[in-house]
PDB file of C-alpha atoms in Angstrom:
ATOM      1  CA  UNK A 160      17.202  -0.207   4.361  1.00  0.00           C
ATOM      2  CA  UNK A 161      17.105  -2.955   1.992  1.00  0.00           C
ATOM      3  CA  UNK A 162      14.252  -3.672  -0.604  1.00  0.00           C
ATOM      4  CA  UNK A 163      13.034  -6.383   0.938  1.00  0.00           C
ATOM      5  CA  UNK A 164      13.077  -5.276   4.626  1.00  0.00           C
ATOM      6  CA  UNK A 165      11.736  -1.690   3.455  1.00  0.00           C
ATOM      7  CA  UNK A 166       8.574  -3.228   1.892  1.00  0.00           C
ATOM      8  CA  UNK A 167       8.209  -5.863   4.871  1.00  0.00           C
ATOM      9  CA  UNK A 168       7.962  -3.110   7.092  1.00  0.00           C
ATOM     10  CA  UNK A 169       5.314  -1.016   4.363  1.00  0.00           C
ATOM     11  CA  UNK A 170       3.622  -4.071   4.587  1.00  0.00           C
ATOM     12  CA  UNK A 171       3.278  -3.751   8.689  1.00  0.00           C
ATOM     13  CA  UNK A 172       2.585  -0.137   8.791  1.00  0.00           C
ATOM     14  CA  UNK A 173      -0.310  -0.503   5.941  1.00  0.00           C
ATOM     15  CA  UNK A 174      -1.674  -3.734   8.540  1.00  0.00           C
ATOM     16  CA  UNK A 175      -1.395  -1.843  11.481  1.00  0.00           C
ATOM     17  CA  UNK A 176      -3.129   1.223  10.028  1.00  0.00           C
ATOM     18  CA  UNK A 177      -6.072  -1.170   7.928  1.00  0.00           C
ATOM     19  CA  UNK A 178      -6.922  -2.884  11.767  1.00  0.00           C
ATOM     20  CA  UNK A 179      -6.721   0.809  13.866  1.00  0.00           C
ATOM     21  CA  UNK A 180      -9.069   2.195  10.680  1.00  0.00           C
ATOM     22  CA  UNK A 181     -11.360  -0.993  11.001  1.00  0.00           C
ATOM     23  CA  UNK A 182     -11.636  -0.567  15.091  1.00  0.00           C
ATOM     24  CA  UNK A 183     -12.171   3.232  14.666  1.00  0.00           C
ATOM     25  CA  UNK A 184     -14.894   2.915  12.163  1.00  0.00           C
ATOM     26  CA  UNK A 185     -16.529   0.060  14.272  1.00  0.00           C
ATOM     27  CA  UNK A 186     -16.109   1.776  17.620  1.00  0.00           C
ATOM     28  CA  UNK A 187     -18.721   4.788  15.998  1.00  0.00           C
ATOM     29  CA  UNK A 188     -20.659   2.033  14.414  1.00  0.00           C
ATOM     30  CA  UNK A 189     -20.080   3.182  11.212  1.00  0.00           C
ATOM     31  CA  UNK A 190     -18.613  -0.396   9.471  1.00  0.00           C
ATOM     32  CA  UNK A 191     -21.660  -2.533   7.992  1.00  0.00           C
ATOM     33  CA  UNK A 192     -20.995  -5.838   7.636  1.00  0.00           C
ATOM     34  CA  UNK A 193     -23.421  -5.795   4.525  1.00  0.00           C
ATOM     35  CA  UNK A 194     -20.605  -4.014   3.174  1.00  0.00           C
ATOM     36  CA  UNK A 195     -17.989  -6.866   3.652  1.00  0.00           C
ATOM     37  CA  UNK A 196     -18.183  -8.729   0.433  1.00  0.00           C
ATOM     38  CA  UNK A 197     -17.585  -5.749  -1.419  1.00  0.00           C
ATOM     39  CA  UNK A 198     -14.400  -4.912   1.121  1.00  0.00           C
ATOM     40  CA  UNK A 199     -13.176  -8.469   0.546  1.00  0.00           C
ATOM     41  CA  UNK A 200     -13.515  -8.298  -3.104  1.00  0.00           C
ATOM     42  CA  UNK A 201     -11.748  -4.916  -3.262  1.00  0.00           C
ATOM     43  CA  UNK A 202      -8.500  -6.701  -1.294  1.00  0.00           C
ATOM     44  CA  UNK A 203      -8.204  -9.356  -4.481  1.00  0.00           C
ATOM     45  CA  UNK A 204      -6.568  -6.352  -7.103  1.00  0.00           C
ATOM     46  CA  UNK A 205      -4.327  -5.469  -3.959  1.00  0.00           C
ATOM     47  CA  UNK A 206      -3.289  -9.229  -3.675  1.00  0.00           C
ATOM     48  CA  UNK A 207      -2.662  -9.577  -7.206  1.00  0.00           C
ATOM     49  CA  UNK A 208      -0.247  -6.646  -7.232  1.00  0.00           C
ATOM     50  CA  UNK A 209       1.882  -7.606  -4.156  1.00  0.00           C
ATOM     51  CA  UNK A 210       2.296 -10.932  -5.669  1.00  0.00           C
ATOM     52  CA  UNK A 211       3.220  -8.824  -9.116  1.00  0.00           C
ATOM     53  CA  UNK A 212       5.548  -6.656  -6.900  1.00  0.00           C
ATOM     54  CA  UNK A 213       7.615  -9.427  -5.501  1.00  0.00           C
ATOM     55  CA  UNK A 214       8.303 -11.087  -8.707  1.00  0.00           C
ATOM     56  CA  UNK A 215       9.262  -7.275 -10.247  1.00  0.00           C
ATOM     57  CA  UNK A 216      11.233  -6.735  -7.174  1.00  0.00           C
ATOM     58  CA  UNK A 217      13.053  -9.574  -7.090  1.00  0.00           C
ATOM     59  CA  UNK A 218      14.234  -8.929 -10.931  1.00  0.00           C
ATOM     60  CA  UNK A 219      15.199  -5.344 -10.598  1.00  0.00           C
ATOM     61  CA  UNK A 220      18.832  -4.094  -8.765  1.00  0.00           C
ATOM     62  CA  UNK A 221      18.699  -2.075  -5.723  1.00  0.00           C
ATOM     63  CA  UNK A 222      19.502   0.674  -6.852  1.00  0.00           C
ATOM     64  CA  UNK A 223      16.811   0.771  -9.430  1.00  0.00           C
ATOM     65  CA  UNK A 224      14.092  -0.311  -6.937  1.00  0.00           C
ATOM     66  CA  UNK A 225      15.676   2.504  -4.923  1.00  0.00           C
ATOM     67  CA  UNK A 226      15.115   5.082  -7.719  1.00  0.00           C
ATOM     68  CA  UNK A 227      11.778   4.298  -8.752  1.00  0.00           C
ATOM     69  CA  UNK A 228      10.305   4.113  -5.031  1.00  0.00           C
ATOM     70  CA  UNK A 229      11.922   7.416  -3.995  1.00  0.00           C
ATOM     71  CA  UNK A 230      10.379   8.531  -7.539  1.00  0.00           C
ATOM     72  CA  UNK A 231       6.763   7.040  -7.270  1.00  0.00           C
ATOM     73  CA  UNK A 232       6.804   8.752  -3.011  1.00  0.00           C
ATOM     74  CA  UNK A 233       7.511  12.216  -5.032  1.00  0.00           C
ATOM     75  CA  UNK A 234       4.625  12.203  -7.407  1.00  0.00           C
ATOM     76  CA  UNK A 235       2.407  10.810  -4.420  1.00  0.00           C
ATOM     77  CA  UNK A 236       3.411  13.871  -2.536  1.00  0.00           C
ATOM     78  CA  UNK A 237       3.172  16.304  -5.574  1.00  0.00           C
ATOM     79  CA  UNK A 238      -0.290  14.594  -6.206  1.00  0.00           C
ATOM     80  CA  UNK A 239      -1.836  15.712  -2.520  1.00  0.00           C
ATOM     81  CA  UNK A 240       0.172  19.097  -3.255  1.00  0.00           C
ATOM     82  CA  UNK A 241      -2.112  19.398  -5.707  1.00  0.00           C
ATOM     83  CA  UNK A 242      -5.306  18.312  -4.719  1.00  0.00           C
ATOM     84  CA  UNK A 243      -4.580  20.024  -1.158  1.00  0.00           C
ATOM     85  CA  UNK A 244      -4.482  23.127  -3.208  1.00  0.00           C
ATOM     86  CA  UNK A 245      -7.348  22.558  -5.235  1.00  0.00           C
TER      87      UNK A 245
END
C-alpha cells in the first residue's frame, strides 16, 4: 500500500470505529451531552497532528515512512504486551 492510501484508509477505520463507539455508548445511555465541549476540545490536538502528519509525510521517502510506521505499530504492540501483563 502506498503512504498516502495506507493512512486514507487509517483515517476510515479510526471514523468508522469513533461513530460505532459513539452509537454504542448512546444506545446504553451512557454519552452526556454535558460532556461534549470537553469531547470537541479534545479532537483540536488530534487535528493539529494530522495536519502536522501530512506535511511530515509528504517530506519523508517511502521507504522511511514505511520504516518508522512498521516501527511505531511494534512499540504499540510491545506497549499492551506490557500493560496486558501487568
Amino acid at each position: 500500500m502506498e503512504k498516502d492510501d495506507l493512512v486514507q484508509a487509517l483515517g476510515m477505520s479510526f471514523t468508522t470505529s469513533t461513530i460505532a463507539l459513539a452509537l454504542g455508548l448512546a444506545s446504553r445511555q451512557v454519552w452526556q451531552a454535558d460532556q461534549l465541549a470537553l469531547s470537541v476540545l479534545a479532537v483540536l490536538p488530534a487535528l493539529i497532528g494530522m495536519w502536522a502528519g501530512q506535511i511530515l509525510r509528504r517530506a519523508i521517502s517511502p521507504a522511511t515512512f514505511r520504516r518508522w510506521f512498521l516501527m511505531m505499530l511494534a512499540l504499540l504492540g510491545g506497549e499492551m504486551l506490557l500493560r496486558g501483563v501487568v
